[in-house]
Tab-separated table of C-alpha atoms in Angstrom:
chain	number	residue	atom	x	y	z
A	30	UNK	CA	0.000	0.000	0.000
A	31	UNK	CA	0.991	3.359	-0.622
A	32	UNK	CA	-0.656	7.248	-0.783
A	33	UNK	CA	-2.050	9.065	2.384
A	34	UNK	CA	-4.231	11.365	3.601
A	35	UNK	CA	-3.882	14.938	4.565
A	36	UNK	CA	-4.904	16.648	8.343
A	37	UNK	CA	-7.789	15.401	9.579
A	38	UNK	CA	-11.123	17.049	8.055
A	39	UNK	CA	-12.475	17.609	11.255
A	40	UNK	CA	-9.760	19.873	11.919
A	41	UNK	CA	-11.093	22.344	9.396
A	42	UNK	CA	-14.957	23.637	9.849
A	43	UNK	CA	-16.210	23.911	12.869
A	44	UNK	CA	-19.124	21.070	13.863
A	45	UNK	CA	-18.707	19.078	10.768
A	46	UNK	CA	-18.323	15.250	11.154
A	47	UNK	CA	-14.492	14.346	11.088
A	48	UNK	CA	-14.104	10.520	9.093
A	49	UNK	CA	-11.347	7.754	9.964
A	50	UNK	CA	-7.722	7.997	8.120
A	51	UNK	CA	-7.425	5.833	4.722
A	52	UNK	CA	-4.143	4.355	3.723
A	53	UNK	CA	-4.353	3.996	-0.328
A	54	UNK	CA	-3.800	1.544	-2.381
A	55	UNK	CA	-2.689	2.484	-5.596
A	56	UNK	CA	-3.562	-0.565	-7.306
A	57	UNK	CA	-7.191	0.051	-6.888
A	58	UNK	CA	-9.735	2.811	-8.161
A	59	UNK	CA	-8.896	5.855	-5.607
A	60	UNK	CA	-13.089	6.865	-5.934
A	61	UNK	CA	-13.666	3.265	-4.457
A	62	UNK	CA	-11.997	3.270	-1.362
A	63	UNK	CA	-12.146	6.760	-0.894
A	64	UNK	CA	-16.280	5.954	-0.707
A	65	UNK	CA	-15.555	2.765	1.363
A	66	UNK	CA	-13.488	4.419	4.154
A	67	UNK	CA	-16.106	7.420	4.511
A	68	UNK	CA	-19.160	5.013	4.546
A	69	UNK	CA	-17.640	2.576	7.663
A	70	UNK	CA	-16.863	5.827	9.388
A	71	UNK	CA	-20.532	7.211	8.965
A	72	UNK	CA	-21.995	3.782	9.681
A	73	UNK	CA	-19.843	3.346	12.977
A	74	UNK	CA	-20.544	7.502	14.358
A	75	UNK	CA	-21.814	7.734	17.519
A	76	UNK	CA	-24.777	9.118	18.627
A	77	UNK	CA	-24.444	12.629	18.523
A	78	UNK	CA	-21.815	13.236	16.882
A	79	UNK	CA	-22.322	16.354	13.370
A	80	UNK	CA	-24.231	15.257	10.698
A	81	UNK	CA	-22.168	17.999	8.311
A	82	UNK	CA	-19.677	16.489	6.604
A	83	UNK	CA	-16.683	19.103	5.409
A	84	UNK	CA	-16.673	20.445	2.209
A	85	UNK	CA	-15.630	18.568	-0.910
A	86	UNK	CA	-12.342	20.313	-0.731
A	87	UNK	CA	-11.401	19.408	2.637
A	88	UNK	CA	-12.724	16.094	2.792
A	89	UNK	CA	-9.972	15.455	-0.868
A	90	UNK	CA	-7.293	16.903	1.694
A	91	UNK	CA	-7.821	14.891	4.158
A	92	UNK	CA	-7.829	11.288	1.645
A	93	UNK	CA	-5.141	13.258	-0.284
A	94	UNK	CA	-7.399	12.561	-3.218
A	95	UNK	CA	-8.603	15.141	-6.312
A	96	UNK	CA	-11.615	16.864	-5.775
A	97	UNK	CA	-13.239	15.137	-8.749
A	98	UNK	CA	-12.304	11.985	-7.243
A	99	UNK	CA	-13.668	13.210	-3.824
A	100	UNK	CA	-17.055	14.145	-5.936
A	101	UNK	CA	-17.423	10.379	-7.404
A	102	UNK	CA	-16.947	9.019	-3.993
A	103	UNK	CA	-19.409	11.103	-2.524
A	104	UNK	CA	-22.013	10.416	-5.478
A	105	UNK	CA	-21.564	6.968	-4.387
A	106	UNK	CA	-22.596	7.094	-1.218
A	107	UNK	CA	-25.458	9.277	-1.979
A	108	UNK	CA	-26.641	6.345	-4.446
A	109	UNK	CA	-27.307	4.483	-1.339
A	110	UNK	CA	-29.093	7.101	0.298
A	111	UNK	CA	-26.468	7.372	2.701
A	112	UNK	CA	-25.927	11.355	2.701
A	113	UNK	CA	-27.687	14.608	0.177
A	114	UNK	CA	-26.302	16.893	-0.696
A	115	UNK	CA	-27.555	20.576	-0.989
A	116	UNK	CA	-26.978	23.605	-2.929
A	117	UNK	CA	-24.972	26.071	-0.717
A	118	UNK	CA	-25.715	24.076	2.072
A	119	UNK	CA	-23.378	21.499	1.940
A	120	UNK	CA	-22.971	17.929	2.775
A	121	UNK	CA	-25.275	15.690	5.457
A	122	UNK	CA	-25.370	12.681	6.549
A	123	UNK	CA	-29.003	11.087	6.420
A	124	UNK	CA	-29.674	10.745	10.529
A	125	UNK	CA	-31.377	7.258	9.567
A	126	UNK	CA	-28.197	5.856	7.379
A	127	UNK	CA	-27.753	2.158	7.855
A	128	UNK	CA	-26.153	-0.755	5.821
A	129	UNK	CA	-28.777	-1.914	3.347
A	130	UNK	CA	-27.505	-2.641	-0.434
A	131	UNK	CA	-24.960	-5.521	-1.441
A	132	UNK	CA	-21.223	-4.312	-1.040
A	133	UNK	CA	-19.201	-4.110	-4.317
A	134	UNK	CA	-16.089	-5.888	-2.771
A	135	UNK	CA	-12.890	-5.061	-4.843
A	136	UNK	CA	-10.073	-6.183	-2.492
A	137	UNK	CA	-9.824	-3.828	0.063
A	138	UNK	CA	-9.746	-3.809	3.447
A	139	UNK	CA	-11.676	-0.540	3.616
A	140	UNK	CA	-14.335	-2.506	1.885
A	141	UNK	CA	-14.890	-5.275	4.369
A	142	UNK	CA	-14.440	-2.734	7.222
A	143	UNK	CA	-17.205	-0.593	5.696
A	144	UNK	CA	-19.470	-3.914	5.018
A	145	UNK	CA	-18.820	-4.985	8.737
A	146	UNK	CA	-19.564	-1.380	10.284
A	147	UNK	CA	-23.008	-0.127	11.341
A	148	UNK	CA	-24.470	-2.913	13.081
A	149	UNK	CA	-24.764	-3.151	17.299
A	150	UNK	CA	-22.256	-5.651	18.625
A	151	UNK	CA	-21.878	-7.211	21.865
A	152	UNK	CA	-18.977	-9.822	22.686
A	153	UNK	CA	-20.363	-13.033	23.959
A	154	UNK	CA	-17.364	-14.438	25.393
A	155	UNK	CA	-13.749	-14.950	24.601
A	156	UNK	CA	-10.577	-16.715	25.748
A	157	UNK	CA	-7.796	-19.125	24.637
A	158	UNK	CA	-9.315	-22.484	22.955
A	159	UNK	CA	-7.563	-25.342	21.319
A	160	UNK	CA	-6.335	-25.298	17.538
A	161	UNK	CA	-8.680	-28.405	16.530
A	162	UNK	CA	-10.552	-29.551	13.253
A	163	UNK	CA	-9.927	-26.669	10.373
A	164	UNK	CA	-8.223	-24.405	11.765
A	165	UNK	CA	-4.984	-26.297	12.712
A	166	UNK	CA	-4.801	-25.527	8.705
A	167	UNK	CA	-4.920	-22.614	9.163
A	168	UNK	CA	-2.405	-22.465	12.411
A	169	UNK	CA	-0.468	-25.485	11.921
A	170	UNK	CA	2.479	-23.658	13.948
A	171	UNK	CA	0.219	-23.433	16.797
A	172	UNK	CA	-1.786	-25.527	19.944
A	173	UNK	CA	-3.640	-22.661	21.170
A	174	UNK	CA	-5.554	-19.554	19.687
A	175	UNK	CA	-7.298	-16.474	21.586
A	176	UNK	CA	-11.108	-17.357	20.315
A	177	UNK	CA	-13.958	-14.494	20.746
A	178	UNK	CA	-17.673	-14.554	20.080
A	179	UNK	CA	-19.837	-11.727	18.815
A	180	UNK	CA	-23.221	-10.832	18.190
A	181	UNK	CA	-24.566	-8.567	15.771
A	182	UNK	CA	-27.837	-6.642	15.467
A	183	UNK	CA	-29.305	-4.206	13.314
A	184	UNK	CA	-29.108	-1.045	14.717
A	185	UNK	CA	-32.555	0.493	13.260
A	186	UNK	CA	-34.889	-3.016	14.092
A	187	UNK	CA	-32.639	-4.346	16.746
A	188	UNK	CA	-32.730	-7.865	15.022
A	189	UNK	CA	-30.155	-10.260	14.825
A	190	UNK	CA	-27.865	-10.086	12.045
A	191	UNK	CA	-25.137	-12.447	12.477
A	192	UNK	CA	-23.082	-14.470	15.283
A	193	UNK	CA	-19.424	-14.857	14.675
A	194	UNK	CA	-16.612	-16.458	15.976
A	195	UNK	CA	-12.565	-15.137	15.307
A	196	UNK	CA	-9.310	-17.252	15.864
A	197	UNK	CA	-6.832	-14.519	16.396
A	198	UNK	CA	-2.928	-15.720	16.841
A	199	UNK	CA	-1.975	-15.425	20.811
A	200	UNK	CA	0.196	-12.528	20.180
A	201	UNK	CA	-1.644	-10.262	18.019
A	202	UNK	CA	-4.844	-10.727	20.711
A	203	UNK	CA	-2.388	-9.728	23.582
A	204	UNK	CA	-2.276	-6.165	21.963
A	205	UNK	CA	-6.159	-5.871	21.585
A	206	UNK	CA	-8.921	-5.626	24.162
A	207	UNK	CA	-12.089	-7.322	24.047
A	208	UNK	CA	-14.095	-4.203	24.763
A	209	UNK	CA	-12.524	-2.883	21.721
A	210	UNK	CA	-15.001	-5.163	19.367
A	211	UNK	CA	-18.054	-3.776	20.883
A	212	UNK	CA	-16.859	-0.415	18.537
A	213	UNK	CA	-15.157	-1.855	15.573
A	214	UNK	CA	-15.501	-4.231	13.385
A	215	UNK	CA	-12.203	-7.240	13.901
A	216	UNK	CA	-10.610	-6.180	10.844
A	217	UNK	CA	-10.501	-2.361	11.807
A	218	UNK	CA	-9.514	-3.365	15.471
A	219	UNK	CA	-6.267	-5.649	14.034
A	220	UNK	CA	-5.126	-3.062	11.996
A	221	UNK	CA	-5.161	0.043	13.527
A	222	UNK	CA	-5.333	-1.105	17.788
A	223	UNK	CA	-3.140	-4.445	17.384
A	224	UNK	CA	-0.510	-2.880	14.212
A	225	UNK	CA	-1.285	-5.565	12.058
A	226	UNK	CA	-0.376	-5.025	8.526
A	227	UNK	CA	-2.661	-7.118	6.529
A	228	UNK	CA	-1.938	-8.241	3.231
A	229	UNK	CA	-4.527	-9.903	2.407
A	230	UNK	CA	-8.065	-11.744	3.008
A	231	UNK	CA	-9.375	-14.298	1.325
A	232	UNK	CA	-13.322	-14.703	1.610
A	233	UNK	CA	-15.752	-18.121	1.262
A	234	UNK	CA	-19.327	-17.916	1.473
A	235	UNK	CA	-21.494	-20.447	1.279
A	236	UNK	CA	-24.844	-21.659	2.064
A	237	UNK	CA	-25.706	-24.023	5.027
A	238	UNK	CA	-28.570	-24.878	7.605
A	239	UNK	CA	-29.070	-23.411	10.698
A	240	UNK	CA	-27.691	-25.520	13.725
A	241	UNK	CA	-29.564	-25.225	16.986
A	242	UNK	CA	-26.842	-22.363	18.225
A	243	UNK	CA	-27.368	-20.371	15.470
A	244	UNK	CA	-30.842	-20.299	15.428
A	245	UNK	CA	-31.585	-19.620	18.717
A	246	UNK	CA	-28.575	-16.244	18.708
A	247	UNK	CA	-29.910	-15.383	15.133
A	248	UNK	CA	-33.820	-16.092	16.099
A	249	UNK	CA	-34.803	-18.016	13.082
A	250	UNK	CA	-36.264	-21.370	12.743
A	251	UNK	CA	-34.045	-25.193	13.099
A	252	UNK	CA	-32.818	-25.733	9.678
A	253	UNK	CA	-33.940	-22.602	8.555
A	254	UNK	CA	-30.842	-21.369	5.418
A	255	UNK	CA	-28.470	-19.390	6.674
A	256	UNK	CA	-25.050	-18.355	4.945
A	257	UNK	CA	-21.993	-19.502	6.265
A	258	UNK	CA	-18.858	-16.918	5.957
A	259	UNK	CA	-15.290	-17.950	6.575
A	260	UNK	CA	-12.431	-14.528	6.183
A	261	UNK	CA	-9.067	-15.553	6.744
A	262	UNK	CA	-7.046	-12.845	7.517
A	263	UNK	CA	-2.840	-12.780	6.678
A	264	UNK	CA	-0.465	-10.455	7.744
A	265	UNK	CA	1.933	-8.750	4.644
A	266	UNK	CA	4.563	-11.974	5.682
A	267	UNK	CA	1.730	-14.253	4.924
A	268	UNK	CA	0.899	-15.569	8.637
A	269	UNK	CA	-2.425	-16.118	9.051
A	270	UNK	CA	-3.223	-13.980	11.855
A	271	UNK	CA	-7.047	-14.255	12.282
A	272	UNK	CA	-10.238	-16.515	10.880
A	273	UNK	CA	-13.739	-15.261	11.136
A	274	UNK	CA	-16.044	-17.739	10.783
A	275	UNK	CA	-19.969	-15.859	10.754
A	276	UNK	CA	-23.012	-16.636	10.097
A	277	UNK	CA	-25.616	-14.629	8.612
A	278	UNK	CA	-29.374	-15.027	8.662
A	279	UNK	CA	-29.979	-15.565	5.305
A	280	UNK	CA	-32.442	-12.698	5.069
A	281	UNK	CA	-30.500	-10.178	6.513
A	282	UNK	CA	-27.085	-10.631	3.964
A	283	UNK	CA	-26.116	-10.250	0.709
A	284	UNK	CA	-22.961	-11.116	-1.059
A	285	UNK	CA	-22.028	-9.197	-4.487
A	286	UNK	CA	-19.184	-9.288	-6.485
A	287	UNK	CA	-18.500	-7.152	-9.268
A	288	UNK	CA	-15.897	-7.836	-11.995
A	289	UNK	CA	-14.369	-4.620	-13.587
A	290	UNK	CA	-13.879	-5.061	-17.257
């Protein structure tokens, strides 16, 4: 990765809503995860904070982006009904933004940080657990990983999205906290709390039953389809450092892929 961005927009303008840093990746359209970074940080604010964003020109310092590519970003997210913008006025968030419409995943990290963001989570429990079954594949080196289990809900219908489960290597979970899931999403947390430097994360999704765990944390019927996400997350030396295993109620997720010509 390479590119950065500029002083913090919330620096400039008085009461507008100040977004997370973005690292870019040059090998990717700059629009794209310019629009990714600035929708997890809308979907994760917390209540209260401005509903302003800065102006177009501050918000393309602060991604160290064009203004034109600032403006396609921005036209993005207003596609999804996720801010309006007004003549004069400026910029605003819409108070009742929430995740809604498939994610166009393109292979950044941004992307699955803005897909995971928005929803209520609470931590059901974590602690060390045995490497066992699959993922001694995945930490052969290893007899002994830091699991933790989340819940998410909607945050507009308070409904049950999805239950998950991580695997994070001992010593990247000794520089996290646990309380630190209940505002992040996992990926956000292991890059910028724990310093990981991910290189890559390779996603499965498929389509399975609902066992009687998962449908009594999800609320949904025995049986009842559900999908079945596994993220394996590696560090830029290759180690895996974390596996997500989630599962979504099947009519609360969708999983889109787009292929640029």
């Amino acid at each position: 990765m390479s590119g950065g961005a500029g002083a913090p927009a919330g620096d400039a303008g008085a009461g507008a809503f100040a977004p997370d840093s973005l690292i870019l990746n040059r090998k990717l359209p700059l629009w794209y995860q310019v629009s990714q970074s600035l929708r997890a940080s809308i979907l994760g604010r917390h209540p209260g904070d401005p509903l302003r964003l800065p102006t177009e020109e501050r918000l393309a310092a602060h991604y160290g982006v064009g203004v034109l590519t600032m403006r396609q970003a921005l036209g993005e997210l207003e596609g999804e009904g996720l801010i309006s913008r007004h003549r004069r006025r400026g910029t605003f968030i819409e108070p009742g933004a929430r995740r809604s419409a498939p994610r166009r995943l393109l292979g950044s990290v941004d992307a699955v940080v803005a897909q995971q963001s928005g929803d209520v989570t609470t931590v059901l429990g974590h602690g060390p657990a045995k490497v066992t079954g699959e993922l001694a594949e995945y930490f052969p080196d290893l007899a002994e990983i830091m699991s933790y289990t989340r819940l998410r809900r909607d945050r507009a219908s308070d409904e049950p999205v999805s239950w998950a489960e991580n695997a994070v290597r001992p010593d990247v979970a000794a520089r996290l906290d646990a309380a630190d899931l209940e505002d992040a999403p996992m990926t956000k947390v292991l890059r910028d709390v724990a310093g990981v430097a991910i290189g890559r994360i390779t996603d499965t999704v498929r389509a399975t039953l609902a066992d009687p765990v998962t449908a009594e944390l999800l609320g949904v019927p025995l049986l009842s389809p559900i999908l079945h996400y596994t993220g394996v997350t590696h560090d830029e030396a290759g180690r895996v450092v974390d596996v997500a295993r989630i599962r979504y109620r099947g009519d609360k997720f969708s999983f889109s892929v787009t292929v640029e010509a």
